XYZ file of C-alpha atoms in Angstrom:
752
model
C -20.101 -26.801 17.169
C -23.761 -27.320 18.061
C -25.025 -30.916 17.845
C -28.749 -31.740 17.769
C -30.438 -35.156 17.665
C -34.196 -35.267 18.071
C -35.065 -33.373 21.244
C -31.511 -33.689 22.604
C -28.563 -31.432 21.966
C -25.101 -30.472 23.138
C -22.155 -28.191 22.311
C -18.612 -29.330 21.510
C -15.648 -28.037 23.468
C -12.862 -25.840 22.064
C -11.212 -28.861 20.441
C -14.363 -30.193 18.779
C -14.949 -33.068 21.215
C -18.572 -33.811 22.192
C -20.762 -36.441 23.862
C -24.509 -37.004 23.779
C -26.596 -39.710 25.503
C -29.510 -41.093 23.455
C -31.923 -44.005 23.915
C -31.927 -46.790 21.266
C -33.363 -45.837 17.894
C -32.697 -44.073 14.580
C -31.548 -40.451 14.624
C -30.700 -37.653 12.250
C -27.832 -35.804 13.930
C -27.199 -32.228 12.745
C -23.859 -30.489 13.231
C -23.578 -26.687 12.867
C -20.797 -24.179 13.474
C -20.594 -20.478 12.662
C -18.671 -19.946 9.420
C -19.148 -23.560 8.218
C -21.776 -25.473 6.260
C -24.163 -27.610 8.316
C -23.740 -31.374 8.136
C -26.258 -34.147 8.842
C -25.485 -37.775 9.722
C -28.039 -40.622 10.029
C -27.263 -42.975 12.928
C -29.066 -46.059 14.329
C -28.225 -47.020 17.914
C -28.807 -50.393 19.535
C -29.362 -50.784 23.266
C -26.110 -50.178 25.187
C -24.205 -49.241 22.019
C -21.504 -46.551 22.038
C -20.755 -44.948 18.667
C -17.807 -42.724 17.756
C -18.179 -40.207 14.908
C -15.132 -38.444 13.433
C -16.118 -35.828 10.883
C -15.273 -32.349 9.651
C -17.305 -29.385 8.409
C -16.577 -27.485 5.202
C -16.147 -23.698 5.215
C -19.243 -21.763 4.167
C -18.896 -19.771 0.943
C -21.491 -17.239 2.136
C -19.731 -14.114 3.420
C -22.691 -13.368 5.696
C -21.836 -16.551 7.603
C -18.246 -15.436 8.322
C -17.566 -16.100 11.998
C -16.815 -13.011 14.111
C -16.113 -12.723 17.853
C -15.437 -9.034 18.530
C -19.043 -7.844 18.939
C -19.879 -10.228 21.801
C -16.794 -12.242 22.840
C -18.267 -15.359 21.210
C -18.626 -16.541 17.614
C -21.506 -15.028 15.686
C -22.219 -14.881 11.923
C -21.323 -11.543 10.336
C -24.878 -11.048 9.086
C -26.365 -11.324 12.603
C -24.217 -8.836 14.550
C -25.911 -5.655 15.760
C -23.059 -3.256 14.867
C -20.955 -2.522 11.779
C -18.072 -4.977 11.409
C -15.656 -5.476 8.512
C -13.594 -8.663 8.208
C -10.210 -8.853 6.460
C -8.706 -12.217 5.524
C -4.958 -12.993 5.278
C -5.183 -13.408 1.493
C -5.544 -9.629 1.080
C -2.531 -9.055 3.353
C -0.388 -11.397 1.262
C -1.641 -10.148 -2.120
C -0.847 -6.524 -1.286
C 2.617 -7.273 0.219
C 1.570 -5.755 3.519
C 4.565 -5.352 5.847
C 2.470 -3.838 8.657
C -1.229 -4.336 9.369
C -1.992 -0.593 9.305
C -1.209 -0.615 5.567
C -4.047 -3.015 4.768
C -6.459 -1.458 7.279
C -6.585 1.667 5.096
C -8.538 -0.452 2.586
C -11.440 -0.765 5.038
C -14.246 1.730 4.269
C -14.388 4.432 6.930
C -10.917 3.749 8.378
C -8.141 6.360 8.154
C -4.646 6.120 9.599
C -2.531 9.276 9.979
C 0.963 8.916 11.460
C 0.018 5.581 12.975
C -3.220 6.803 14.604
C -6.371 4.986 13.511
C -9.668 6.812 13.090
C -13.039 5.306 12.195
C -15.612 7.505 10.456
C -13.865 10.709 11.569
C -13.832 9.818 15.254
C -10.279 11.171 15.621
C -8.032 13.644 13.842
C -4.257 13.995 13.902
C -2.722 13.767 17.387
C 0.951 12.966 16.921
C 2.060 10.348 19.437
C -1.018 10.796 21.647
C -3.793 8.441 22.703
C -6.067 6.721 20.208
C -9.835 6.297 20.342
C -9.592 2.977 18.484
C -8.585 0.061 20.687
C -6.242 -2.501 19.116
C -6.631 -6.095 20.302
C -4.480 -9.118 19.545
C -6.456 -12.288 20.233
C -8.934 -10.271 22.335
C -6.244 -8.656 24.579
C -5.499 -4.873 24.453
C -2.195 -4.216 22.669
C -1.618 -0.446 22.920
C 1.603 1.025 24.308
C 0.513 1.777 27.852
C 2.024 5.240 28.370
C 0.734 6.810 25.159
C -2.214 4.575 24.255
C -0.490 4.189 20.892
C -0.354 1.096 18.614
C 3.084 -0.301 17.753
C 2.139 -1.646 14.318
C 5.495 -3.399 13.852
C 4.587 -5.763 16.709
C 1.554 -7.306 15.047
C 2.267 -10.593 13.239
C 1.297 -10.194 9.582
C 3.018 -13.545 8.997
C 0.417 -15.361 11.113
C -2.988 -13.753 10.668
C -6.244 -15.696 10.772
C -8.409 -12.603 10.211
C -8.833 -8.995 11.320
C -12.174 -7.676 12.547
C -12.909 -3.939 12.521
C -15.829 -2.916 14.739
C -17.056 0.603 13.960
C -18.490 2.656 16.800
C -18.225 2.935 20.576
C -17.397 -0.395 22.255
C -16.399 0.656 25.782
C -19.170 -1.443 27.353
C -17.239 -4.608 26.475
C -13.670 -3.373 26.099
C -13.327 -0.239 28.228
C -11.252 2.906 27.840
C -9.765 3.596 24.361
C -12.637 1.757 22.618
C -14.575 5.014 22.123
C -14.406 4.983 18.345
C -14.130 1.269 17.614
C -12.093 -1.928 17.815
C -9.466 -3.525 15.577
C -9.135 -7.162 16.653
C -6.150 -8.995 15.156
C -6.718 -12.738 15.443
C -3.669 -14.926 14.923
C -3.556 -18.310 13.211
C -3.537 -21.677 14.964
C -2.262 -25.152 14.186
C -4.435 -27.367 11.983
C -4.617 -31.125 11.522
C -1.831 -31.100 8.922
C 1.493 -29.261 9.447
C 1.856 -26.002 7.488
C 4.915 -23.954 6.613
C 4.822 -20.566 4.834
C 7.824 -18.450 3.840
C 7.791 -15.075 2.082
C 10.567 -12.859 0.735
C 9.881 -9.334 -0.492
C 11.771 -6.307 -1.779
C 10.641 -2.770 -2.658
C 12.128 0.419 -4.056
C 10.828 3.947 -4.699
C 10.827 5.853 -7.985
C 11.899 9.458 -8.611
C 9.106 11.833 -7.490
C 7.047 13.579 -10.139
C 8.947 16.758 -9.180
C 12.580 15.610 -9.686
C 13.925 18.451 -7.541
C 12.576 16.625 -4.488
C 14.828 13.635 -5.064
C 17.652 13.647 -2.523
C 18.962 10.079 -2.833
C 22.065 9.620 -4.932
C 22.735 13.361 -4.680
C 23.855 13.820 -1.071
C 26.336 12.508 1.446
C 24.094 9.809 2.929
C 25.561 7.100 0.631
C 22.007 5.953 -0.130
C 21.855 5.617 -3.882
C 18.309 4.236 -3.915
C 15.663 3.925 -1.157
C 15.112 0.228 -0.586
C 13.185 -2.209 1.586
C 13.613 -5.937 1.963
C 12.370 -8.539 4.390
C 11.659 -12.171 5.112
C 8.834 -13.818 7.041
C 8.149 -17.421 7.975
C 5.604 -19.351 10.011
C 5.270 -23.030 10.886
C 2.130 -24.571 12.398
C 1.760 -28.136 13.591
C -0.063 -30.408 16.020
C 1.755 -33.076 18.008
C -0.683 -35.111 20.029
C -2.288 -32.727 22.492
C 0.327 -30.028 21.864
C -0.056 -27.266 19.243
C 2.829 -25.064 18.111
C 2.875 -21.962 15.910
C 6.326 -20.470 15.365
C 6.556 -17.218 13.414
C 9.477 -14.967 12.558
C 9.825 -11.710 10.644
C 12.689 -9.423 9.702
C 12.766 -6.114 7.832
C 15.369 -3.612 6.623
C 14.116 -0.295 5.234
C 15.821 2.905 4.038
C 12.852 5.086 3.179
C 12.118 7.709 0.533
C 11.952 10.115 3.490
C 15.528 10.916 4.449
C 16.666 9.625 7.848
C 13.547 7.427 8.027
C 14.744 3.873 8.449
C 13.879 0.606 10.186
C 15.911 -2.408 11.211
C 13.909 -4.884 13.239
C 13.130 -8.514 13.846
C 10.199 -10.285 15.449
C 9.768 -13.801 16.864
C 6.300 -15.093 17.819
C 6.187 -18.582 19.378
C 2.597 -19.546 20.312
C 1.765 -22.769 22.145
C -1.391 -24.571 23.227
C -1.792 -27.768 25.241
C -5.085 -29.669 25.509
C -4.957 -31.275 28.943
C -8.256 -33.071 28.315
C -11.559 -32.513 26.526
C -12.451 -29.668 28.904
C -9.197 -27.911 29.791
C -6.835 -26.067 27.419
C -3.705 -24.134 28.382
C -2.135 -21.536 26.108
C 0.959 -19.357 25.957
C 1.375 -16.758 23.196
C 4.554 -14.661 23.001
C 5.932 -11.875 20.841
C 9.499 -10.504 20.932
C 10.399 -7.442 18.848
C 13.829 -5.803 18.741
C 15.407 -3.211 16.482
C 16.080 0.458 15.842
C 14.559 3.159 13.664
C 14.562 6.825 12.678
C 11.880 9.282 11.544
C 11.051 12.973 11.250
C 7.975 14.964 12.163
C 8.083 17.825 9.676
C 9.740 18.420 6.299
C 12.535 20.869 5.495
C 10.369 22.865 3.069
C 7.763 22.324 0.384
C 10.228 22.217 -2.522
C 13.611 20.472 -2.765
C 13.531 19.391 0.886
C 10.010 17.967 0.855
C 11.349 14.454 1.574
C 13.971 15.669 4.060
C 13.643 16.549 7.763
C 13.250 20.095 9.014
C 15.586 21.509 11.635
C 15.376 19.657 14.975
C 12.620 17.470 13.554
C 14.371 14.089 13.417
C 14.207 11.465 16.127
C 15.923 8.102 16.459
C 15.460 4.935 18.393
C 18.992 3.786 19.181
C 17.641 0.420 20.201
C 14.374 -1.050 21.371
C 13.018 -4.170 22.949
C 9.329 -4.896 23.217
C 7.820 -8.198 24.218
C 4.618 -9.649 25.590
C 3.920 -12.981 27.276
C 0.257 -14.019 27.210
C -0.823 -17.039 29.294
C -4.391 -18.287 28.902
C -6.619 -20.977 30.376
C -9.952 -22.165 28.986
C -12.156 -24.639 30.856
C -15.611 -26.055 30.130
C -17.370 -27.322 33.237
C -19.776 -30.292 33.249
C -22.715 -27.941 32.654
C -21.188 -26.577 29.437
C -20.228 -23.198 30.919
C -17.011 -21.647 29.640
C -14.434 -20.234 32.048
C -11.609 -18.269 30.459
C -8.550 -16.495 31.816
C -6.464 -14.153 29.655
C -3.214 -12.630 30.868
C -0.465 -10.421 29.493
C 2.857 -9.063 30.638
C 3.885 -6.308 28.200
C 7.400 -4.843 28.401
C 8.614 -1.837 26.400
C 12.045 -0.236 26.402
C 12.719 2.447 23.785
C 16.191 3.996 23.897
C 15.413 7.192 21.973
C 17.635 10.233 21.515
C 16.834 13.879 22.449
C 15.566 12.982 25.937
C 12.686 10.929 24.525
C 13.492 7.481 25.924
C 10.709 5.604 27.672
C 10.282 2.441 29.664
C 6.953 0.823 30.576
C 5.382 -2.354 31.958
C 1.822 -3.616 31.816
C 0.193 -6.489 33.713
C -3.207 -7.501 32.331
C -5.612 -10.090 33.680
C -9.169 -10.971 32.665
C -11.520 -13.677 33.921
C -14.515 -14.396 31.706
C -17.569 -16.565 32.339
C -19.952 -17.535 29.536
C -23.158 -19.545 29.750
C -25.548 -20.547 26.970
C -29.174 -21.100 27.950
C -31.220 -21.915 24.859
C -31.202 -18.757 22.749
C -29.561 -16.683 25.493
C -25.796 -16.217 25.810
C -24.558 -14.507 28.980
C -20.981 -13.209 29.087
C -19.582 -11.693 32.281
C -16.073 -10.828 33.362
C -13.677 -8.829 35.476
C -10.523 -7.065 34.264
C -7.475 -5.649 36.006
C -4.708 -3.627 34.320
C -1.648 -2.339 36.189
C 1.011 -0.191 34.486
C 4.311 1.384 35.456
C 6.067 4.035 33.334
C 9.374 5.819 33.719
C 10.457 8.080 30.861
C 12.455 11.190 30.033
C 9.380 12.347 28.109
C 7.356 12.717 31.316
C 9.656 14.749 33.513
C 7.600 16.784 35.981
C 10.176 19.608 36.125
C 11.439 22.099 33.537
C 14.897 20.558 33.806
C 14.901 17.957 31.013
C 18.139 16.486 32.381
C 16.573 15.690 35.767
C 15.967 12.109 36.845
C 12.683 10.938 35.225
C 9.712 10.500 37.514
C 7.724 7.294 37.856
C 4.049 7.087 36.883
C 1.673 4.232 37.601
C -1.925 3.514 36.711
C -4.575 0.987 37.643
C -7.736 0.030 35.780
C -10.377 -2.228 37.339
C -13.581 -3.159 35.523
C -16.487 -5.558 35.526
C -18.789 -6.209 32.583
C -21.917 -8.126 31.626
C -23.351 -8.741 28.171
C -26.537 -10.583 27.188
C -27.225 -11.814 23.646
C -30.623 -13.345 22.916
C -31.961 -14.886 19.712
C -35.734 -14.988 19.234
C -37.782 -16.786 16.552
C -34.496 -17.703 14.830
C -34.568 -14.192 13.267
C -34.262 -11.492 15.917
C -30.923 -10.984 17.697
C -30.936 -8.692 20.734
C -27.801 -7.528 22.532
C -27.195 -5.441 25.632
C -24.103 -4.743 27.688
C -22.910 -2.891 30.767
C -19.448 -2.118 32.148
C -18.312 -0.335 35.282
C -14.764 0.968 35.071
C -12.481 2.565 37.650
C -9.244 4.341 36.702
C -6.480 5.517 39.006
C -3.265 7.337 38.074
C -0.316 8.123 40.370
C 2.272 10.778 39.558
C 4.456 13.386 41.256
C 2.284 15.811 43.213
C 3.765 18.893 41.540
C 3.912 19.456 37.766
C 5.788 22.428 36.273
C 3.760 23.323 33.183
C 5.969 26.293 32.268
C 8.018 28.938 34.074
C 5.869 30.386 36.839
C 2.994 27.985 36.103
C 2.879 25.047 38.491
C 0.009 22.604 38.992
C -0.492 20.602 42.187
C -2.136 17.166 42.203
C -3.142 16.331 45.806
C -1.075 13.326 46.926
C -0.199 12.765 43.243
C -3.423 10.763 42.846
C -6.105 11.113 40.170
C -9.016 8.679 40.042
C -12.545 8.307 38.746
C -15.135 5.650 37.941
C -17.827 5.518 35.244
C -20.510 3.130 33.970
C -21.043 2.607 30.219
C -23.905 0.855 28.394
C -24.781 -0.494 24.958
C -27.860 -1.994 23.265
C -28.458 -3.357 19.783
C -30.816 -5.378 17.620
C -30.563 -7.283 14.344
C -33.587 -8.646 12.476
C -33.376 -11.080 9.570
C -36.076 -9.683 7.288
C -35.497 -12.216 4.501
C -33.101 -15.036 3.675
C -30.195 -12.635 3.013
C -31.544 -9.335 4.370
C -30.546 -8.121 7.841
C -31.664 -4.882 9.508
C -29.694 -3.607 12.503
C -29.673 -0.721 14.966
C -27.395 -0.017 17.897
C -26.450 2.577 20.487
C -23.338 2.432 22.613
C -21.454 4.668 24.998
C -17.750 5.407 24.896
C -15.277 6.469 27.540
C -11.563 7.313 27.465
C -9.303 8.247 30.354
C -6.336 10.563 29.518
C -3.096 8.703 28.862
C 0.108 9.462 30.742
C 1.553 10.945 27.531
C -1.365 13.315 26.967
C -1.273 14.476 30.576
C 2.436 14.693 31.391
C 4.527 14.774 28.178
C 7.240 17.431 27.853
C 9.445 17.477 24.754
C 10.768 19.573 21.869
C 10.605 18.923 18.136
C 10.769 20.796 14.847
C 11.381 24.200 16.397
C 8.396 23.794 18.690
C 7.472 21.849 21.760
C 4.844 19.960 23.722
C 3.984 20.776 27.327
C 2.053 18.765 29.941
C -1.570 19.406 30.793
C -2.506 17.826 34.154
C -5.891 19.573 33.971
C -7.134 17.072 31.364
C -10.323 15.184 32.166
C -11.679 12.042 30.550
C -13.778 12.241 27.406
C -17.108 10.479 27.009
C -19.464 9.950 24.116
C -21.863 7.687 22.270
C -22.434 6.228 18.830
C -25.790 5.368 17.245
C -26.270 3.684 13.905
C -28.871 2.009 11.754
C -28.074 -0.178 8.808
C -29.106 -2.871 6.373
C -26.980 -5.704 5.046
C -28.262 -7.322 1.849
C -26.691 -10.506 0.562
C -26.667 -11.325 -3.144
C -25.625 -14.103 -5.497
C -25.000 -13.827 -9.227
C -24.129 -17.200 -10.668
C -21.114 -18.396 -8.722
C -20.329 -14.924 -7.346
C -21.816 -13.854 -4.017
C -21.417 -11.126 -1.422
C -23.319 -8.365 0.332
C -24.119 -4.649 0.224
C -24.088 -2.737 3.508
C -25.720 0.704 4.002
C -25.280 2.554 7.304
C -26.236 5.900 8.790
C -24.492 6.984 11.986
C -24.146 9.701 14.624
C -21.151 10.051 16.973
C -21.016 12.526 19.839
C -18.064 13.264 22.112
C -18.014 15.362 25.275
C -14.747 16.993 26.413
C -13.012 15.674 23.296
C -9.226 15.575 23.757
C -7.245 17.063 20.880
C -3.568 17.830 20.299
C -3.813 21.634 20.099
C -1.644 24.649 19.329
C -1.682 26.860 22.444
C 1.052 29.362 21.638
C 2.277 30.491 18.191
C 5.785 31.842 18.847
C 7.510 29.596 19.526
C 5.020 26.943 18.469
C 3.774 25.138 21.554
C 1.277 22.286 21.653
C -0.592 20.453 24.378
C -3.510 18.044 24.652
C -6.690 19.865 25.593
C -10.342 19.150 26.232
C -11.515 21.282 23.330
C -15.306 21.122 23.129
C -18.322 18.883 22.594
C -18.532 17.504 19.067
C -20.949 15.704 16.762
C -20.098 13.674 13.667
C -22.902 12.540 11.397
C -22.653 10.631 8.163
C -23.404 7.561 6.129
C -21.488 4.719 4.544
C -22.014 2.226 1.732
C -19.804 -0.808 1.215
C -19.749 -3.919 -0.958
C -17.841 -7.153 -0.407
C -17.953 -10.106 -2.776
C -16.132 -13.238 -3.829
C -16.655 -16.247 -6.080
C -16.544 -17.405 -9.690
C -16.931 -15.030 -12.608
C -16.498 -16.731 -15.956
C -13.541 -19.075 -15.792
C -11.922 -17.267 -12.861
C -12.597 -15.974 -9.368
C -13.192 -12.360 -8.328
C -12.891 -10.803 -4.864
C -13.995 -7.200 -4.215
C -13.950 -4.839 -1.233
C -15.155 -1.295 -1.845
C -16.938 1.488 -0.004
C -17.754 5.190 0.253
C -17.935 7.139 3.525
C -19.291 10.663 4.085
C -18.889 12.504 7.392
C -19.951 15.928 8.651
C -17.637 16.616 11.646
C -18.636 19.666 13.710
C -18.515 21.253 17.144
C -21.942 21.176 18.760
C -21.566 24.864 19.625
C -19.180 27.032 17.644
C -18.069 30.641 18.089
C -15.180 32.903 17.130
C -13.790 32.572 20.640
C -13.380 28.835 20.128
C -11.360 29.547 16.993
C -9.287 32.441 18.310
C -8.378 31.496 21.844
C -7.591 27.841 21.206
C -6.086 28.105 17.714
C -8.270 25.164 16.813
C -8.700 25.560 13.104
C -7.477 27.286 10.004
C -11.049 27.203 8.707
C -13.334 29.893 10.143
C -16.297 27.581 9.552
C -17.383 24.925 12.008
C -15.261 21.934 10.932
C -13.251 19.527 13.084
C -9.548 19.314 12.275
C -7.804 16.687 10.186
C -10.817 14.894 8.742
C -11.720 13.903 5.184
C -15.398 14.590 4.470
C -15.434 12.096 1.605
C -13.441 8.893 1.180
C -13.793 6.154 -1.410
C -11.931 2.851 -1.444
C -11.807 0.052 -3.971
C -9.840 -3.186 -4.118
C -10.470 -6.041 -6.543
C -8.525 -9.112 -7.599
C -9.341 -11.513 -10.431
C -7.661 -14.879 -10.688
C -7.753 -17.238 -13.639
C -5.561 -20.292 -13.974
C -2.146 -19.521 -12.550
C -2.545 -15.746 -12.968
C -4.113 -13.101 -10.731
C -4.474 -9.350 -11.319
C -5.435 -6.830 -8.661
C -6.298 -3.141 -8.768
C -6.856 -0.711 -5.887
C -7.859 2.953 -5.709
C -8.335 5.322 -2.804
C -9.787 8.839 -2.839
C -9.533 11.349 0.010
C -11.275 14.696 -0.295
C -9.762 18.057 0.637
C -8.946 18.349 4.349
C -10.789 21.556 5.158
C -9.510 22.247 8.652
C -6.017 22.006 10.160
C -4.060 23.875 12.849
C -3.878 27.543 11.953
C -0.112 27.716 12.269
C 0.254 25.393 9.292
C -1.586 28.010 7.220
C 0.878 30.781 8.173
C -2.021 32.477 9.974
C -1.737 32.942 13.731
C -5.008 34.078 15.388
C -4.860 36.745 18.101
C -7.060 39.381 19.744
C -6.650 43.143 19.327
C -9.080 45.517 20.913
C -11.560 42.682 21.429
C -11.630 41.867 17.712
C -10.356 38.693 16.086
C -7.406 39.179 13.715
C -4.832 37.029 12.021
C -1.098 37.636 12.233
C 0.359 36.404 8.926
C 3.931 35.149 8.562
C 5.605 34.268 5.309
C 9.088 33.074 6.150
C 10.589 30.640 3.640
C 13.076 29.563 6.329
C 10.291 28.313 8.588
C 9.222 24.774 7.918
C 6.034 25.374 9.911
C 4.884 28.272 7.784
C 5.705 26.597 4.486
C 4.177 23.309 5.520
C 0.684 23.802 4.169
C 1.350 26.216 1.348
C 1.981 23.242 -0.890
C -0.507 21.073 0.982
C -3.271 23.600 0.288
C -2.354 24.689 -3.222
C -1.416 21.366 -4.784
C -2.829 18.602 -2.615
C -6.452 19.558 -2.182
C -7.566 15.964 -2.673
C -5.889 12.758 -3.749
C -6.702 9.679 -5.784
C -4.052 6.982 -5.527
C -4.093 3.837 -7.669
C -2.168 0.580 -7.210
C -1.694 -2.429 -9.496
C -0.544 -5.964 -8.717
C 0.031 -9.147 -10.698
C 0.638 -12.644 -9.321
C 1.660 -15.935 -10.935
C 1.595 -19.412 -9.355
C 4.688 -21.258 -10.476
C 3.255 -24.495 -9.031
C 1.262 -25.687 -6.009
C 3.897 -24.348 -3.610
C 5.429 -21.241 -5.212
C 3.914 -17.875 -6.136
C 5.613 -14.709 -7.403
C 3.990 -11.263 -7.323
C 4.858 -7.851 -8.760
C 3.265 -4.698 -7.342
C 3.217 -1.026 -8.287
C 1.815 1.438 -5.735
C 0.902 5.064 -6.560
C 1.199 4.029 -10.197
C 0.566 7.557 -11.520
C 3.257 8.980 -9.212
C 1.028 11.534 -7.511
C 2.547 14.017 -5.053
C 0.172 13.953 -2.110
C -0.089 14.272 1.664
C -2.677 13.168 4.189
C -1.394 15.531 6.867
C 0.619 18.786 6.700
C 4.408 18.904 6.439
C 5.049 15.327 5.364
C 4.531 13.829 1.921
C 3.433 10.294 1.267
C 5.321 7.850 -0.942
C 6.051 8.452 -4.616
C 5.547 5.588 -7.051
C 7.129 2.392 -5.778
C 7.688 -1.155 -7.014
C 7.774 -4.427 -5.089
C 8.511 -8.078 -5.783
C 7.299 -10.857 -3.519
C 7.980 -14.605 -3.499
C 5.736 -16.911 -1.447
C 6.343 -20.575 -0.653
C 3.801 -22.772 1.108
C 3.995 -26.411 2.101
C-alpha cells in the first residue's frame, strides 16, 4: 500500500507493515492500494508520540481497478495497463465446474485451445504435441513441459486460484522465448487473516450423441456402460503467527465419451510462506501430480467409429510423476527497493507406451530488482534456465529400440523495464531483454534412410534482443486509450527439432534444420468504463496486427505414408479487431456478472504462391489462409443470482475453419509436368481420408450453448447442476476428433 501524510510518504512491505516519521501536528493520512478503495485517517501527534494504526482496505467494486501484475511484474490497475489483459476470477471456475484451467480459458475473447495448445487471436494453429507460442506462468514462473514447450493443464491448481491474467500479444521482452503470442499467468491463493477451508465434489456423465450410431458405450466389450467422471478437491488456508500455509489436494477419475480416453490422477499442492521480519519473506510452493491416462489422435471413421480410435492411433501413459519445488525470497531494503528471487525444480517422468516415454528436468532461477522513484518504477532482472531431457521420442537414429540420447539446453537472459506515470493520467512503459539460447544434442541426426544431418559438436546456440513500448492515457474518469508494440521470439523446442514417432498410420520425423521464429505485435485500443445503477463494468475495443517471421508449423511433408515434421513455413501476418464487455453488480434484486466478446482475424502469408501450397502441403484451401484458425469467434457467459438461487448461461460460436492440412481433405498435392495437380483418394478404410469429409460437410461452424443452476443450501453449502452442449450438437474444432456430446454434471461445494 502507498501511505501519504502531508508532504511525506512511504510504501508498505509485502505483509502490509509500514512506518513513517512525522513532526508533531494534525495529519490526514491516505492509504491506497491497487484493487482496493482508498482510506483516509485523521491523526494528531504530540511531540515524541508513537502511534500504531491497524486497519484494512475494502475491495474496490470497479473492475477497472482490478489489480494485475503480468504486464510489468508489479501491481497495476487493469484500466492503466498498456496492453490487452483479461482477468478471470475463481468464481467463474467454480460456477462452471472447471476441472482443468484450459476449460475456462476458452471463455476469454480471442483465446482458442485445440488439443491442449493455446492460441491468442490466431497466433497459432494446430500443432499436436509441439511448442506453444503462449507462455503459461504459475505465480510468475514458466510452467511449460521443457522438452515440448507444452502445458500440462492437469498440473495447475483449480482448487486454489486467486485469479488468472491473460495478456494478449508478444511479451518476450519481459518473459522470453514462448511468450510470442501472449501470457497466461495463473496466480494461486494465499492465506488470509481468518482460516479458510473449501471442499468440492463433482460428477459428470455424457448423453447419447445426436447420431445414435456413434454411441459405443454399453454396446462393446469395454465393460463401460456409461462414460463417467468424478472428482474431489479441497484446500485449507491459514496463518499461524509469521507462518502461512495453503494445503490443496485434488483427485479425478474419468472414463471419457471418447473410447480409450481416460484419466486417473491426484495432485497435492502444499504452499508455505514465512515472514522472518517486516522486510524479509521466505516462500516454498510445491506441486506433486501422479497418475495415468489414455488418449487417441484420430478417430476410426466419421460414422459409427467417430468416438473410437483409429488404427495405431491410441497412446497410454502407464504411469506418470510430475512435481515442482519453487523456493522464493523477497526482501525490502531500507531504501524501499524490492529484491526478489524465484526458483523452480521441475521433474517430469512419463512412462508412455509405443516408445513414447520421456524424462526431463528443469532448473529455473530468477533474480529481480525493483525500485520506485516517484512516478517511475524500474524493474530489472536476470534469468537462468537449465534443462535435461532423455526420451524414446528423441532418438537420433532410425532404430527406435536404441538407447535414447540425452539432450540439454541452457537459457540465459537479462531484462529491464521502465514504467512511468505522468500528470496522474499518462502511463508510459518500455522494456528490453537480451536472451541467449544453447542446445546440446548428438552430433548426427538420422532424418530418414539415406538422409543424415550433422550438427557440429552437437551444439546449437544463438542470442537475440527483444523490445517493447506502450502508452496508456486516461482521457476521462473511466476512459483509457492505449497503444503498444512488442517483439516476440521463440527458440525451437527439443520436440520440434528431434522428435521421431509413429501414430495413426503416419509418423513424425525430426527436423534439425529448424531456426527460431521472431515477430511483433502492435495494437491500439480503448477501454470505457460504465455504471448503470448498481451494475458497472467496461467495454474494450482493440485493433491489432501480428507478424511472424520463419513461423514454425507442424506440416505434412509426405502423403504416402503420411509423414509430418515441424517446419519454418513462411512469413505471416494476422490482422483483426476485438470487442469485449465485462460487467458485474446489482440488477434489480439480484446480481449479474457478464463476460462476452467477439474476435475477427484475417490470417495470411505475407507472400503466397502455388509453390507454397504444392511443395509444402500447407493448406487444403488454394486461397491465402493460415491453417487451423477461426476467422470469427463469439463468446458469452452470464450469471444472475437472486436470493439463494443463481442461473448461468454460456454460448460460444466458431466460424468455419477454412484451411487445414490437405491430406485431411483426401486431396494430396503433387507436381506433374511443372503443373500443380491434386491426387484424390477416397478410401473408406483410411481414417485420414475420411477425417474431414464429415468435418467439412456437417461441421462448417458451431454454436454451443451451456446452462447452469446453483442453489445455496445455507452459508456453507452450495449445490449446482450443469448441462453443457445442451442442444447436443455434433461438432469438431479440429479434424478427426469430435468434441463432447451433451453432458450433465452435479457439483457440491462446502466452505468454512
